[in-house]
Structures are given as structure tokens and as C-alpha cells.
Amino acid sequence: MRPSVIDIHPHVISTDTARYPRAPLGGHQSDWSAERPVSYEQLLADMAEAGVDKAAIVQASTCYGHDNSYVIDAVAARPDKFTAVGSVDILADDAVQKINAWIARGLTGLRLFTTGSTMPGQATWFTDPKTYPAWAHAEQIGLPVCMQMTQDGIDDLQAIIRRFPKIRIVLDHLARPDLSGGKDFPNAARLFELAENPNIYFKLTVRALEALEKANASASDFFPLLVSRIGASQIAWGSNHPASPGGLKSLLDRARAALSDVSAEDRAWIFGGTAQRLYPVLSETSGAEARHG
């Protein structure tokens, strides 16, 4: 029986703009979500083709902002296959209530979008004291918080971690590291430092492969080093499908090829085990799964 393959970074976009209106963070919709939307039904087909068993669907913040309705509806339709990582305005006075309301509807992870295609530059609002109740609540209930950020935000993130030491953080795209400078990857030192905290997890996506290509660096140098410094049980694969082009199967194949010099045991963690640790619902066999097969 092959190990589970779980994708913790796909997005879904509905073509029904009346039921699911666009409300992108940054004020304008991302090009990818407009040009190559993938519905949750299509995602299921893509997963079947690629051999992906389950997925933690990440809210498409550059399309829907803080309205998690579509990703929540996807989970409601196929709880055997999906869980939801949603977005909430944690600066708002009712942030904790909003988090709880989405959790009641199927949310098992939170995502904070602090930089990206519609919001360039590294924001610092997530350290505002107004956000502390939301951080405290996530820490208390064990809700993983994905951070869409760059290395420029690490100092601010460290401040949050010091205040909320048990918070579980997932760094989207490995915090978009700078992988230049040679085989020791000195410009990614801050990334490796974060691994000293067992509550920090690292989401490995195609963005890391792109960073290697930009730096003319080798996957066979970087990924064994990453695993040795961080530990595979703190690394999880995410496709970034369809924000990154090429299709889910191609994105998975690229990740597998990049990790060919990592042990089979470590790959099992990266492609499934760590995801199940972060989102235990993805390791459970529900009645819905038995019904859907």
C-alpha cells in the first residue's frame, strides 16, 4: 500500500460569481484566479489523475478575501477528501468570534496573507496588539496558522512566537527564501533558525524550486540540507495549484523529482505524514469517505 499523498496548498475558484462574489485582498483579483480557475469538482479530478489522496484547501485570498464560503462548501461536499484553511481579519474586534464561526462550519486552519501578488511588500500588521486575541485563541485551541510571508517578516514573526510560544505556524512557500550564495545556502540561515522551534512547520511548494532555479542552485544540495536541519516531520508538500501553472500532476512530479535524494521515510512525512499531524481530520476515515469510496 503506497503512502498517503496530501496536498496542503491547492486553491479552488468557483465560476459562480453571484453565489461566491469576488472580494480580493489588495482590491484587485489575481491574474491566475481569473485566467485558470479550478473548481473543487475539478480539483477532485486533478487529484485522482495525480494520485493525491486528500487536500487542505487554502483560501484564495486574492479572489475571495475573508469570505471562506466556497472553500467551506467544498469541504461540506467532500469531507472525506478536503479540509479548509481559511482567512479572517484578525485586526477586527470580532476576530475570535469569526474564527469560531468558520471552525463550526469546517475550518481547521487559518491563513494570514501578509504579502503576495495583489499586496506587494511585507506587511507588519500581524504584530499589532489588536491581533493578540486572535493569536491567543489560535494558540489555545491548537489552530495552525499559515503565514503567507517573506523572509523579511521573520523578525516580526519571532516577536509573535515569543508572545505566544505554543502557536503552531506553517510557513507558506518556505517563506520564499533566498537560496543564492552557494551550497550552504547562507542567505537562508534565518529559515533554518526557525526550525529550532518544534511548533514551526515548513510548506514546500514549487516556489522553492523556482528559487533554486533563480539562484542556479541544485535541489540535490538544498533538500537534503533542509531535511537535516529542519526534520521531515516539520515539512509538508503543497502544490500551489492552480496559482502555479502546469497542472497538479506536473507539480507533484516536480516535487518528487526534487526530493529524489531524500530518504523514502522522509518523503513519506513530507508528502503525507506532516499534513496529517497538522490537520488530523485528513488522516481519519469518515462515514462520508466510506460512502464515496
XYZ file of C-alpha atoms in Angstrom:
293
model
C 0.000 0.000 0.000
C 1.534 3.297 -1.055
C 1.970 6.134 1.465
C -0.723 8.806 1.534
C -0.182 11.880 -0.606
C -1.757 15.022 0.821
C -1.659 18.462 -0.748
C -1.775 21.284 1.814
C -1.732 24.173 -0.666
C -4.253 23.965 -3.502
C -6.829 26.686 -4.171
C -10.353 26.470 -5.564
C -12.293 29.108 -7.505
C -15.963 28.910 -8.443
C -17.259 30.250 -11.750
C -20.486 31.189 -9.933
C -19.726 34.825 -9.146
C -23.259 35.503 -7.914
C -23.121 32.907 -5.168
C -19.410 33.467 -4.491
C -18.643 37.129 -5.289
C -15.075 38.312 -5.720
C -13.670 40.321 -2.825
C -9.879 40.101 -3.224
C -7.432 41.351 -0.648
C -5.490 44.204 -2.196
C -8.509 45.423 -4.155
C -7.965 43.566 -7.425
C -8.230 39.905 -8.341
C -5.093 37.885 -9.017
C -4.447 37.010 -12.653
C -4.227 33.279 -12.010
C -7.629 33.068 -10.318
C -9.234 34.916 -13.222
C -7.403 33.086 -16.010
C -7.295 29.472 -14.792
C -9.889 28.922 -12.068
C -10.225 25.373 -10.728
C -13.481 24.393 -9.050
C -13.470 21.886 -6.221
C -15.009 19.338 -8.582
C -12.122 19.871 -10.991
C -9.661 19.665 -8.116
C -11.072 16.235 -7.258
C -10.497 15.110 -10.852
C -6.980 16.561 -10.823
C -6.229 14.778 -7.547
C -7.435 11.461 -8.971
C -5.198 11.908 -12.025
C -2.164 12.879 -9.951
C -2.616 10.299 -7.192
C -3.276 12.854 -4.447
C -5.482 11.369 -1.729
C -6.626 14.396 0.257
C -6.129 18.152 0.451
C -6.162 21.064 2.847
C -7.629 23.697 0.538
C -6.188 27.145 1.193
C -8.472 30.137 0.885
C -7.836 32.075 -2.326
C -7.321 35.419 -0.601
C -6.608 37.187 -3.892
C -10.068 36.224 -5.096
C -12.362 35.925 -2.063
C -10.619 37.860 0.689
C -12.013 36.819 4.074
C -15.154 35.175 2.705
C -14.392 31.477 3.074
C -17.770 30.313 1.769
C -16.520 28.432 -1.270
C -13.741 26.501 0.439
C -16.133 25.668 3.291
C -18.745 24.464 0.809
C -16.102 22.293 -0.847
C -15.400 20.626 2.492
C -19.113 20.170 3.147
C -19.466 18.468 -0.230
C -16.483 16.142 0.235
C -15.387 15.917 3.868
C -13.686 12.629 3.006
C -11.266 14.481 0.726
C -10.946 18.061 1.941
C -10.380 20.281 4.903
C -10.327 24.091 4.886
C -7.630 26.641 5.686
C -9.402 29.970 5.754
C -8.807 33.674 6.154
C -10.053 36.000 8.895
C -9.322 39.678 9.529
C -7.532 39.249 12.844
C -7.384 43.040 13.329
C -11.177 43.103 13.674
C -12.828 43.329 17.081
C -14.846 40.178 16.361
C -11.926 38.129 15.011
C -12.238 35.383 17.625
C -15.968 35.049 17.020
C -15.363 34.876 13.258
C -12.720 32.169 13.724
C -15.101 30.124 15.844
C -17.945 30.568 13.363
C -15.815 29.266 10.494
C -14.499 26.401 12.633
C -18.093 25.379 13.310
C -18.515 25.082 9.528
C -15.384 23.014 8.917
C -12.323 25.267 9.166
C -9.267 23.504 10.628
C -6.565 26.037 9.777
C -6.087 29.797 9.496
C -4.119 31.694 6.869
C -2.758 35.227 7.140
C -1.961 36.877 3.814
C 0.780 39.399 4.590
C 2.240 39.701 1.091
C 1.508 38.426 -2.387
C 0.615 39.248 -5.953
C -2.116 41.724 -5.022
C -0.317 43.056 -1.915
C 3.406 43.504 -2.651
C 5.811 44.233 0.172
C 5.995 42.556 3.569
C 3.237 43.825 5.870
C 3.666 44.136 9.631
C 0.007 44.389 10.739
C 0.040 40.866 12.166
C 2.091 42.137 15.133
C -0.454 44.845 16.046
C -1.760 44.364 19.618
C -5.259 44.292 18.139
C -4.365 40.876 16.727
C -3.368 39.395 20.088
C -6.803 37.965 20.983
C -6.864 36.013 17.715
C -3.314 34.766 18.197
C -4.085 33.769 21.784
C -7.195 31.917 20.699
C -5.395 30.040 17.926
C -2.684 29.084 20.404
C -5.218 27.908 22.968
C -7.220 25.706 20.598
C -4.226 24.434 18.603
C -5.311 26.020 15.317
C -2.426 26.000 12.800
C -1.761 29.430 11.288
C -0.311 29.582 7.777
C 1.794 32.651 7.114
C 1.994 33.920 3.538
C 5.153 35.974 4.060
C 8.755 36.505 3.033
C 11.997 36.268 4.975
C 11.637 39.999 5.645
C 8.834 39.178 8.076
C 10.791 36.719 10.217
C 11.694 39.218 12.953
C 8.054 40.190 13.351
C 7.017 36.551 13.347
C 9.594 35.794 16.026
C 8.027 38.511 18.178
C 4.653 36.790 17.862
C 6.180 33.414 18.666
C 7.823 34.812 21.804
C 4.475 36.183 22.978
C 2.570 33.018 22.002
C 5.172 30.244 22.343
C 2.776 27.351 21.705
C 1.307 28.785 18.499
C 1.652 26.431 15.515
C 2.912 28.282 12.442
C 3.082 26.985 8.873
C 5.361 28.981 6.576
C 3.810 29.131 3.116
C 6.361 28.540 0.338
C 9.172 28.226 2.939
C 8.744 31.999 3.431
C 10.090 32.495 -0.106
C 13.761 32.038 0.835
C 16.819 33.497 -0.857
C 18.688 30.365 -1.995
C 21.679 32.102 -3.514
C 25.197 32.129 -2.093
C 26.448 28.590 -2.587
C 25.848 25.042 -1.376
C 25.496 26.058 2.287
C 22.678 28.479 1.382
C 23.869 31.201 3.773
C 21.106 33.610 2.771
C 18.504 31.143 4.062
C 20.085 30.998 7.528
C 17.100 32.708 9.145
C 14.855 29.990 7.776
C 16.962 27.269 9.362
C 16.998 29.138 12.670
C 13.220 28.928 12.839
C 13.455 25.134 12.791
C 14.705 25.218 16.381
C 11.056 25.759 17.339
C 9.137 22.439 17.059
C 5.889 24.346 16.512
C 7.084 25.841 13.217
C 6.237 23.909 10.054
C 7.534 24.490 6.542
C 5.369 24.240 3.445
C 7.387 23.083 0.471
C 5.919 24.258 -2.825
C 7.106 24.879 -6.356
C 8.185 28.353 -5.213
C 11.237 26.737 -3.600
C 12.107 25.051 -6.906
C 11.769 28.401 -8.648
C 14.062 29.985 -6.052
C 16.647 27.270 -6.709
C 16.450 27.880 -10.456
C 16.835 31.624 -9.936
C 19.939 31.037 -7.817
C 21.307 28.406 -10.245
C 21.417 26.046 -7.271
C 20.847 22.310 -7.024
C 17.873 20.527 -5.449
C 20.234 17.686 -4.537
C 22.182 20.165 -2.383
C 19.263 22.051 -0.874
C 16.634 19.482 0.071
C 18.862 17.024 1.968
C 20.229 20.017 3.872
C 16.705 21.323 4.533
C 15.589 17.948 5.878
C 18.705 17.529 8.012
C 18.324 20.996 9.539
C 14.545 21.042 9.963
C 13.395 17.441 10.068
C 10.919 15.903 7.643
C 8.174 15.789 10.272
C 8.103 19.603 10.144
C 7.926 19.802 6.329
C 4.797 19.284 4.226
C 4.252 19.452 0.490
C 1.793 21.826 -1.137
C 1.118 22.151 -4.859
C 0.042 25.800 -5.182
C -2.309 24.523 -7.902
C -3.634 26.350 -9.903
C -1.824 29.555 -8.867
C 1.311 27.922 -10.246
C 0.746 26.712 -13.820
C 1.339 23.250 -15.188
C -1.343 21.193 -13.511
C -1.426 19.238 -10.262
C 0.218 16.086 -11.603
C 3.134 18.030 -13.046
C 3.614 19.989 -9.820
C 3.654 16.761 -7.796
C 6.064 15.120 -10.240
C 8.413 18.101 -9.973
C 8.379 17.915 -6.191
C 9.063 14.201 -6.197
C 11.985 14.650 -8.573
C 13.413 17.443 -6.416
C 13.245 15.205 -3.339
C 14.794 12.159 -5.011
C 17.891 12.430 -2.794
C 15.795 12.384 0.392
C 15.055 9.050 2.086
C 11.759 7.240 1.474
C 10.854 7.648 5.143
C 11.404 11.401 4.985
C 9.432 11.665 1.744
C 6.538 9.858 3.431
C 6.480 12.580 6.066
C 6.730 15.394 3.527
C 4.046 14.080 1.199
C 1.595 12.920 3.857
C 2.632 12.393 7.453
C 3.267 16.008 8.389
C -0.024 17.069 6.804
C -1.850 14.551 8.973
C -0.070 15.929 12.023
C -1.171 19.472 11.158
C -4.702 18.542 10.080
C -5.679 15.293 11.862
C -9.034 15.255 10.076
C -7.148 14.318 6.905
C -6.000 11.059 8.497
C -9.444 9.995 9.640
C -11.689 7.613 7.740
C -15.183 9.057 7.990
C -18.545 7.680 7.090
C -18.505 10.095 4.170
C -15.284 8.519 2.893
C -16.799 5.069 3.084
C -19.828 6.282 1.136
C -17.817 7.996 -1.575
C -15.216 5.260 -1.848
